[in-house]
Amino acid sequence: MDAFVKNKAIAGIGTDILYLNHIQKVYSRFGERFPRRILGEQELEKFFSRSSRDFQRGLRFLATRFAAKEAFSKAIGLGMHMPMYWSGMQVLNAPSGKPIVVLSEPLKSWYEERFGVAHVSLTDEADIVMAFVIVESKSA
């Protein structure tokens, strides 16, 4: 067995799936207040950039990030209760394109005391988006 795999344990798993039209309805009702409440600073920049070129593409971005935050909150066992908060967890992209979890304080310190690496996977189809998160145990 590979040493990398041998020393890892799963501390939490979370998933979320939602219909894109649900996010569309919330956005239609609240406008820009909705993404400003949900997205972190870097996510918000990407959302506005994508939306300016193609609104549906921006909406998919917003929906996948919403799902990722829900899945992450389930994986760490908090739900949306402090120190977990919407904009405190961002899903950004590594140079390779791989989605990565980036945390802000106070969530970052709380998380680092308890857990190791968080892995996130996102997908979207015509009318559905989904996120899956695996949180590793903290290394010994």
Short mmCIF file of C-alpha atoms in Angstrom, two decimals:
data_model
loop_
_atom_site.label_atom_id
_atom_site.label_comp_id
_atom_site.label_asym_id
_atom_site.label_seq_id
_atom_site.Cartn_x
_atom_site.Cartn_y
_atom_site.Cartn_z
CA MET A 1 0.00 0.00 0.00
CA ASP A 2 1.23 3.47 -0.88
CA ALA A 3 2.53 5.40 2.20
CA PHE A 4 0.47 8.41 1.16
CA VAL A 5 -2.75 6.43 1.39
CA LYS A 6 -1.75 4.34 4.42
CA ASN A 7 -1.58 7.29 6.83
CA LYS A 8 -4.81 9.02 5.80
CA ALA A 9 -8.20 8.69 7.44
CA ILE A 10 -11.49 10.28 6.50
CA ALA A 11 -12.87 12.55 9.20
CA GLY A 12 -15.96 13.68 7.31
CA ILE A 13 -17.90 13.46 4.05
CA GLY A 14 -20.47 15.92 2.78
CA THR A 15 -22.49 16.22 -0.38
CA ASP A 16 -25.07 18.62 -1.75
CA ILE A 17 -27.14 18.58 -4.91
CA LEU A 18 -29.55 21.26 -6.08
CA TYR A 19 -31.53 22.42 -9.04
CA LEU A 20 -30.10 25.43 -10.83
CA ASN A 21 -33.55 27.04 -10.99
CA HIS A 22 -33.58 27.24 -7.16
CA ILE A 23 -30.49 29.48 -7.26
CA GLN A 24 -32.01 31.43 -10.18
CA LYS A 25 -35.15 32.14 -8.12
CA VAL A 26 -33.17 33.32 -5.09
CA TYR A 27 -30.98 35.52 -7.32
CA SER A 28 -34.07 36.95 -9.02
CA ARG A 29 -35.51 37.86 -5.64
CA PHE A 30 -32.39 39.30 -3.96
CA GLY A 31 -30.14 40.29 -6.87
CA GLU A 32 -26.47 40.94 -6.08
CA ARG A 33 -27.12 40.77 -2.33
CA PHE A 34 -27.33 36.97 -2.69
CA PRO A 35 -23.85 36.30 -4.17
CA ARG A 36 -22.34 38.99 -1.92
CA ARG A 37 -23.64 37.08 1.12
CA ILE A 38 -22.59 33.62 -0.12
CA LEU A 39 -19.29 34.12 -1.94
CA GLY A 40 -15.86 35.06 -0.61
CA GLU A 41 -13.92 37.93 -2.14
CA GLN A 42 -12.07 35.93 -4.82
CA GLU A 43 -15.18 33.89 -5.67
CA LEU A 44 -17.17 37.10 -6.04
CA GLU A 45 -14.66 38.49 -8.55
CA LYS A 46 -14.92 35.30 -10.63
CA PHE A 47 -18.73 35.33 -10.38
CA PHE A 48 -19.01 38.89 -11.71
CA SER A 49 -16.45 38.19 -14.43
CA ARG A 50 -18.32 35.11 -15.64
CA SER A 51 -21.73 36.75 -15.31
CA SER A 52 -20.67 39.72 -17.41
CA ARG A 53 -19.80 37.40 -20.30
CA ASP A 54 -22.67 34.92 -19.84
CA PHE A 55 -25.19 35.21 -17.01
CA GLN A 56 -25.98 31.48 -17.03
CA ARG A 57 -22.30 30.67 -16.62
CA GLY A 58 -22.13 33.00 -13.62
CA LEU A 59 -25.24 31.40 -12.18
CA ARG A 60 -23.68 27.92 -12.50
CA PHE A 61 -20.59 29.20 -10.72
CA LEU A 62 -22.73 30.61 -7.89
CA ALA A 63 -24.73 27.37 -7.64
CA THR A 64 -21.67 25.10 -7.50
CA ARG A 65 -20.08 27.26 -4.80
CA PHE A 66 -23.32 27.28 -2.80
CA ALA A 67 -23.43 23.47 -3.01
CA ALA A 68 -19.74 23.19 -2.05
CA LYS A 69 -20.24 25.32 1.06
CA GLU A 70 -23.22 23.18 2.09
CA ALA A 71 -21.24 19.96 1.49
CA PHE A 72 -18.23 21.30 3.41
CA SER A 73 -20.38 22.36 6.37
CA LYS A 74 -21.79 18.82 6.51
CA ALA A 75 -18.34 17.21 6.26
CA ILE A 76 -17.03 19.19 9.24
CA GLY A 77 -20.21 18.55 11.22
CA LEU A 78 -21.25 22.14 11.83
CA GLY A 79 -23.87 22.96 9.29
CA MET A 80 -24.09 26.72 8.91
CA HIS A 81 -23.17 27.55 12.50
CA MET A 82 -20.17 29.57 13.64
CA PRO A 83 -17.34 29.38 13.06
CA MET A 84 -18.69 28.13 9.69
CA TYR A 85 -20.08 30.98 7.60
CA TRP A 86 -20.81 31.28 3.90
CA SER A 87 -17.96 33.54 2.74
CA GLY A 88 -15.44 31.98 5.15
CA MET A 89 -15.08 28.95 2.90
CA GLN A 90 -14.14 29.52 -0.72
CA VAL A 91 -13.65 27.08 -3.57
CA LEU A 92 -10.92 28.44 -5.80
CA ASN A 93 -8.86 26.76 -8.49
CA ALA A 94 -5.26 25.61 -8.38
CA PRO A 95 -3.20 26.47 -11.51
CA SER A 96 -4.05 22.99 -12.80
CA GLY A 97 -7.76 23.82 -12.56
CA LYS A 98 -8.36 21.50 -9.60
CA PRO A 99 -10.85 23.01 -7.14
CA ILE A 100 -9.34 23.73 -3.73
CA VAL A 101 -10.78 24.79 -0.38
CA VAL A 102 -9.52 28.12 0.99
CA LEU A 103 -10.64 29.19 4.46
CA SER A 104 -10.75 32.56 6.26
CA GLU A 105 -10.64 33.32 9.98
CA PRO A 106 -12.07 32.34 12.40
CA LEU A 107 -13.05 29.20 10.48
CA LYS A 108 -9.48 28.59 9.30
CA SER A 109 -8.01 28.28 12.83
CA TRP A 110 -10.93 26.20 14.07
CA TYR A 111 -10.62 23.85 11.08
CA GLU A 112 -6.81 23.49 11.27
CA GLU A 113 -7.02 22.43 14.94
CA ARG A 114 -9.31 19.54 14.00
CA PHE A 115 -8.82 18.42 10.40
CA GLY A 116 -6.32 17.82 7.62
CA VAL A 117 -6.78 18.44 3.90
CA ALA A 118 -10.26 19.04 2.47
CA HIS A 119 -10.97 17.68 -1.01
CA VAL A 120 -13.81 19.07 -3.11
CA SER A 121 -15.37 17.97 -6.38
CA LEU A 122 -17.96 20.00 -8.30
CA THR A 123 -20.15 19.18 -11.27
CA ASP A 124 -22.99 20.82 -13.13
CA GLU A 125 -25.42 19.68 -15.77
CA ALA A 126 -28.20 21.47 -17.61
CA ASP A 127 -30.41 21.87 -14.54
CA ILE A 128 -28.51 20.34 -11.58
CA VAL A 129 -25.29 21.08 -9.70
CA MET A 130 -23.53 18.89 -7.17
CA ALA A 131 -20.62 19.14 -4.74
CA PHE A 132 -18.83 16.40 -2.84
CA VAL A 133 -16.35 17.07 -0.01
CA ILE A 134 -14.04 14.70 1.84
CA VAL A 135 -12.21 15.99 4.91
CA GLU A 136 -9.12 14.14 6.10
CA SER A 137 -8.29 13.58 9.74
CA LYS A 138 -5.55 15.71 11.17
CA SER A 139 -2.13 14.11 10.74
CA ALA A 140 -0.59 12.63 13.86
#
